CSV table of C-alpha atoms and ligand atoms in Angstrom, one decimal:
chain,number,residue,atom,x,y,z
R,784,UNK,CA,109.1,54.8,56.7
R,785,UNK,CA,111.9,54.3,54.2
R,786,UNK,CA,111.9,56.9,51.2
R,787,UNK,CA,111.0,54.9,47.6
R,788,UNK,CA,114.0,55.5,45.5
R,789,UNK,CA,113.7,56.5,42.4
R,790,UNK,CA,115.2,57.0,39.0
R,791,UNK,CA,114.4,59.7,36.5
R,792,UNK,CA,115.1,58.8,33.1
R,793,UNK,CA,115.2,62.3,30.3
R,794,UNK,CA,116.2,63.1,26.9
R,795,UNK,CA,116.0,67.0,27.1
R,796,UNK,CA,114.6,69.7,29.1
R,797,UNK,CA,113.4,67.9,32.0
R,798,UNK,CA,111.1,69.8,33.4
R,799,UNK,CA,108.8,67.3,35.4
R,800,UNK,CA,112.5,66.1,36.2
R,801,UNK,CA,112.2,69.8,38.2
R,802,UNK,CA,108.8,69.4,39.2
R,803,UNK,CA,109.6,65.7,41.1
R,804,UNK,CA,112.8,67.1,42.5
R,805,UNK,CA,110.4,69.7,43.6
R,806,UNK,CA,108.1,68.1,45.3
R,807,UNK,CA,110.5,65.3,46.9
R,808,UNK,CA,112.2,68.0,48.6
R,809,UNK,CA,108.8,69.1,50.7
R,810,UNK,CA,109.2,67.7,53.7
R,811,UNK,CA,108.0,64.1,54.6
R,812,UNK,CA,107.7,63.5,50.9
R,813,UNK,CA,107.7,59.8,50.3
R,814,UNK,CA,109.8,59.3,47.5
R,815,UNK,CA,113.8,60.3,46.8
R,816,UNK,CA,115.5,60.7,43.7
R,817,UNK,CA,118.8,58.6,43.5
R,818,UNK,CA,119.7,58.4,39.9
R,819,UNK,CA,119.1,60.8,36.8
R,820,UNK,CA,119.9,59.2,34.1
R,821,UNK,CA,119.8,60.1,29.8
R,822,UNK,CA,120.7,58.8,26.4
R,823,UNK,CA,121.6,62.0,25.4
R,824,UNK,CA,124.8,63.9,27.0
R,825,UNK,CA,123.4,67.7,25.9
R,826,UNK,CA,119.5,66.5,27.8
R,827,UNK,CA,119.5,70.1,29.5
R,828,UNK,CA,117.3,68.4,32.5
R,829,UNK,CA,120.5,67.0,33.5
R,830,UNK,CA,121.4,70.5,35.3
R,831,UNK,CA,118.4,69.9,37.3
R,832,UNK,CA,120.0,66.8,38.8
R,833,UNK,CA,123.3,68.1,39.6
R,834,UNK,CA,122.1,71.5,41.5
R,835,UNK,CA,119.8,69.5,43.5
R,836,UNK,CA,123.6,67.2,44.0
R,837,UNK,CA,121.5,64.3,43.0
R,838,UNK,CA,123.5,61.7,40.8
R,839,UNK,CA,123.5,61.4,37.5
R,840,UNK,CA,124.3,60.0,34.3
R,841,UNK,CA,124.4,59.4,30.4
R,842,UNK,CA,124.2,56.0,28.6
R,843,UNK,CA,123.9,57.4,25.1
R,844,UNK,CA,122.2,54.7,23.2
R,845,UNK,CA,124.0,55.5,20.1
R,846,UNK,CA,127.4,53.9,21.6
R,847,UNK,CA,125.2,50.2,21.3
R,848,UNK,CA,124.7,48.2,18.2
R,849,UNK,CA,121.5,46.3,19.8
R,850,UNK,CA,118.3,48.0,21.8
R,851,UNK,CA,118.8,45.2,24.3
R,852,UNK,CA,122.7,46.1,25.1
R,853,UNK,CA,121.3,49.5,25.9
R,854,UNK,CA,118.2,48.7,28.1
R,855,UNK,CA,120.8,45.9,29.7
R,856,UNK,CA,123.4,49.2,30.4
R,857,UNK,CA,120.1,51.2,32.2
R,858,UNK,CA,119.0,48.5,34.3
R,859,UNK,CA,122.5,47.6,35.2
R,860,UNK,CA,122.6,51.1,36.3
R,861,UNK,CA,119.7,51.2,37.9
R,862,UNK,CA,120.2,47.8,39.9
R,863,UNK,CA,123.2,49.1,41.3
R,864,UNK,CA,121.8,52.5,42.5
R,865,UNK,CA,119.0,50.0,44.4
R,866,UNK,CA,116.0,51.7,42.7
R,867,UNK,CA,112.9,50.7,43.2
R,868,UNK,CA,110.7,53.0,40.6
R,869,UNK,CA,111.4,54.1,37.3
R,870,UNK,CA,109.8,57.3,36.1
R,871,UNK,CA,109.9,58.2,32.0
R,872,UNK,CA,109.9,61.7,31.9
R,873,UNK,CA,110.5,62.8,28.3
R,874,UNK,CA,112.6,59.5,27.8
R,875,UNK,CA,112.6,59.5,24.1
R,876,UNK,CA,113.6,55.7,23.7
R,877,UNK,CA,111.1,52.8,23.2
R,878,UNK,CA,112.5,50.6,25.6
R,879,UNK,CA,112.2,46.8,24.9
R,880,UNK,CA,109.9,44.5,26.0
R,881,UNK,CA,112.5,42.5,28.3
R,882,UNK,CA,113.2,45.3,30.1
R,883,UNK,CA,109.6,46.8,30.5
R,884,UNK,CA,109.0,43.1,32.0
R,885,UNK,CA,111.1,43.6,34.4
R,886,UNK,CA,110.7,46.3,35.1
R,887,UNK,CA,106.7,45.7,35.2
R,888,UNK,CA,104.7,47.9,37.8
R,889,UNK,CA,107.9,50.1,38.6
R,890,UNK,CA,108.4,51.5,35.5
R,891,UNK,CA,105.9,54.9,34.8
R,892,UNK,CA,105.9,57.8,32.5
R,893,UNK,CA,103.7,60.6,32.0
R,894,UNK,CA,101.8,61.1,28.4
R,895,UNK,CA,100.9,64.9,26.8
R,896,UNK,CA,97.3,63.7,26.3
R,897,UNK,CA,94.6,62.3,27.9
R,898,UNK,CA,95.2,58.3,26.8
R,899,UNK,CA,94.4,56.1,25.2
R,900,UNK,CA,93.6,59.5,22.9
R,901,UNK,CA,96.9,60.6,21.1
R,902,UNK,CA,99.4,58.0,21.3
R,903,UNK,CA,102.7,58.9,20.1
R,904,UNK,CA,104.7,62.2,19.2
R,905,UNK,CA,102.8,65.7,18.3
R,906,UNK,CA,99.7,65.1,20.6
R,907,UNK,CA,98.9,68.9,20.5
R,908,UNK,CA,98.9,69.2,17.2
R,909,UNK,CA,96.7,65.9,17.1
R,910,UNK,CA,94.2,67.3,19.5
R,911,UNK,CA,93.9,70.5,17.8
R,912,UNK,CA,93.3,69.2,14.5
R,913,UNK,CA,90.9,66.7,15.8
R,914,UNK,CA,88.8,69.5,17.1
R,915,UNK,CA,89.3,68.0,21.0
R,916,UNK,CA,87.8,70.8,23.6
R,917,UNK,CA,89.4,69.1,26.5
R,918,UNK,CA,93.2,67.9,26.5
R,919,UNK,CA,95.7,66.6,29.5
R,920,UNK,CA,98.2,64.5,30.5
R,921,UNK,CA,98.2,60.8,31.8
R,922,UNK,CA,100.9,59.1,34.2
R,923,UNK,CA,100.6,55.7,33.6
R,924,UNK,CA,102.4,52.2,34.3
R,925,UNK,CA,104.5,51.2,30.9
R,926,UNK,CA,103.6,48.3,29.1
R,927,UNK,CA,105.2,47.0,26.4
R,928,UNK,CA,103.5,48.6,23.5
R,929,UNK,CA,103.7,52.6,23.4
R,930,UNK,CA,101.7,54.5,25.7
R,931,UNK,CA,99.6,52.0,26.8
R,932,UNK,CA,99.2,50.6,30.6
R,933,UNK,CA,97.3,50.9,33.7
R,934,UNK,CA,96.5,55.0,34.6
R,935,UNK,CA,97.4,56.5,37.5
R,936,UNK,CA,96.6,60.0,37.1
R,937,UNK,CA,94.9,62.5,34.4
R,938,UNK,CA,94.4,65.9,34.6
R,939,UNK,CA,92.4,67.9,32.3
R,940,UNK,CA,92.9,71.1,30.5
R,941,UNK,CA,90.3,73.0,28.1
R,942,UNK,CA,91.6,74.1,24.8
R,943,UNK,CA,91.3,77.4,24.4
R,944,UNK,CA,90.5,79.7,21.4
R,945,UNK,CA,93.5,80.9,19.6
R,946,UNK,CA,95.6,78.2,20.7
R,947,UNK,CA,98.4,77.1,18.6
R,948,UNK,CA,100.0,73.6,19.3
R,949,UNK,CA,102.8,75.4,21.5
R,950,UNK,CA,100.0,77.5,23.9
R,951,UNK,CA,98.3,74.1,24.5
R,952,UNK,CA,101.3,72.3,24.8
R,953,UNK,CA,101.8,74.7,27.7
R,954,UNK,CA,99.0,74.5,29.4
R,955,UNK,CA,98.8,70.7,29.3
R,956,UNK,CA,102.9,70.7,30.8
R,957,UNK,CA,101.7,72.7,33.6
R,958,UNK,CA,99.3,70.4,34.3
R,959,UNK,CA,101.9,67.4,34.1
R,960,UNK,CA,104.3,69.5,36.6
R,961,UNK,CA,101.3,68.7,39.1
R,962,UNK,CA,99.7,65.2,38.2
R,963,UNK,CA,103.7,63.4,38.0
R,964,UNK,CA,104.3,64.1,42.0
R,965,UNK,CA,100.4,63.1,42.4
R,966,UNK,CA,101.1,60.0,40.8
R,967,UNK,CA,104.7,59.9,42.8
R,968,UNK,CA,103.0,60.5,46.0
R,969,UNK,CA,100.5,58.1,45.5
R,970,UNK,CA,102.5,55.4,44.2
R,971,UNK,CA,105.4,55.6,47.5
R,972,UNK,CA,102.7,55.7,50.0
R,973,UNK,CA,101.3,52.3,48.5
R,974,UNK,CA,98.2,53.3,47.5
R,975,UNK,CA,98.2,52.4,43.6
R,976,UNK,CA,97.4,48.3,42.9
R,977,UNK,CA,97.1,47.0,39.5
R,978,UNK,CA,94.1,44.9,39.2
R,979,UNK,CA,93.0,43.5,36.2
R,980,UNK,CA,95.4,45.9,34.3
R,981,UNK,CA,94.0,48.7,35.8
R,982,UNK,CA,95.3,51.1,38.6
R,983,UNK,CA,93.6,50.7,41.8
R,984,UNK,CA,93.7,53.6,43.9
R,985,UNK,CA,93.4,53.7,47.5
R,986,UNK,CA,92.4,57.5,48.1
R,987,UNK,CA,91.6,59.9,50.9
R,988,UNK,CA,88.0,60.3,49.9
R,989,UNK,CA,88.3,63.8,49.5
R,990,UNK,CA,86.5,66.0,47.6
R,991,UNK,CA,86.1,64.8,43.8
R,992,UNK,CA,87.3,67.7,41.5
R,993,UNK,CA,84.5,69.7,40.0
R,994,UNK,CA,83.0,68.9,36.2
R,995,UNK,CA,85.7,70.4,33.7
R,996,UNK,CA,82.9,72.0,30.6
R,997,UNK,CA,84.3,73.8,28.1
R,998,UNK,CA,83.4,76.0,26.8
R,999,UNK,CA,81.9,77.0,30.2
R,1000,UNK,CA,78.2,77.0,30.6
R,1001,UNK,CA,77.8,80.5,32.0
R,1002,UNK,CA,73.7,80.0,31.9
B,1151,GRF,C1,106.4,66.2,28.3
B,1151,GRF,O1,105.4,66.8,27.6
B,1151,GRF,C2,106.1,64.7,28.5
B,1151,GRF,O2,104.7,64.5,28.8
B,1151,GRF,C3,106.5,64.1,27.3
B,1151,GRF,O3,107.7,64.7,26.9
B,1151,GRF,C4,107.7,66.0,27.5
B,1151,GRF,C5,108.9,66.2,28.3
B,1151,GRF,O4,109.1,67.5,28.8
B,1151,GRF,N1,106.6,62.7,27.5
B,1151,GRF,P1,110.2,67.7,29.9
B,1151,GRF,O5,111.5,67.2,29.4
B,1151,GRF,O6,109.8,67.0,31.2
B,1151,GRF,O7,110.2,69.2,30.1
């Protein structure tokens, strides 16, 4: 079967940029990355893209007056590469609500928080001072207002005694490194439906992932 082709959109480090070029490279993975793109030309995750020879580019949205000329230059981009699924990772632009409508159901990111918990920026530091024992990540389909959308995939992570915003914020990014090519995976097999607003999974029927408790009950 065809590949899916797929754009990854950054603003800096790009690591689940890493993680998805990753886990397309494994053999009979069904997804390719065409196009990395980013608004900002010093996004480190763009060295990603060019030693795995994939293409890439910037569209800095500070050469545009208007939010719309911008999201007009990405999908123009994107239309000419032939993508078919948009992935956010780390993309810091809201993008408008034309483009997210067109680009509706093909257009994901991944969230540092279990959603709809801790929308928006400094999630860690949200968590923490909320007293949360369990944190994660969500990939989810993007809908016009911020981090909302049907969810694809969460993972869980306990917060830990000790931990400081950047120890949790570690944890929880290993744990996105794994659920983005889940959600990936899933999503170029065809085996994710939105139904109702809400992703429909067609799984394996494997084995459901043991409780997460924290803090363990060792009785
Ligand atoms: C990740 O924590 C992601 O969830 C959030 O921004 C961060 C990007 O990290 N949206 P990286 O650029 O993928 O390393």
């Amino acid at each position: 079967m065809a590949k899916l082709k797929v754009a990854v959109l950054i603003s800096g480090r790009g690591s689940n940029l890493g993680a998805l070029i990753k886990a397309c490279a494994a053999e009979g993975f069904p997804a390719e990355i065409r196009l990395v793109l980013s608004n900002r030309a010093d996004a480190a995750g763009l060295e990603h893209a060019r030693r795995a020879g994939i293409a890439e580019g910037v569209i800095a949205h500070r050469d545009f007056a208007r939010r719309e000329e911008f999201d007009a230059a990405l999908d123009a981009a994107l239309l000419g590469a032939g993508i078919e699924l948009v992935c956010l990772a780390g993309f810091m632009r809201i993008l408008g609500a034309e483009f997210v409508t067109r680009w509706r159901d093909r257009l994901v990111n991944i969230h540092p928080s279990l959603l709809p918990a801790f929308r928006g920026l400094d999630t860690h530091a949200r968590a923490l001072a909320a007293g949360v024992r369990i944190a994660g990540c969500t990939v989810h389909y993007v809908r016009p207002e911020m981090d909302e959308g049907p969810i694809i995939v969460q993972a869980a992570v306990p917060v830990l005694p000790g931990d400081d915003a950047e120890r949790l914020a570690a944890r929880v990014l290993a744990a996105e490194h794994r659920a983005y090519p889940l959600a990936l995976r899933l999503i170029a097999e065809g085996r994710v439906r939105v139904v109702d607003e809400r992703a429909v999974i067609d799984a394996d029927g494997g084995p459901a992932p043991a409780i997460l408790l924290n803090p363990p009950d060792g009785g």
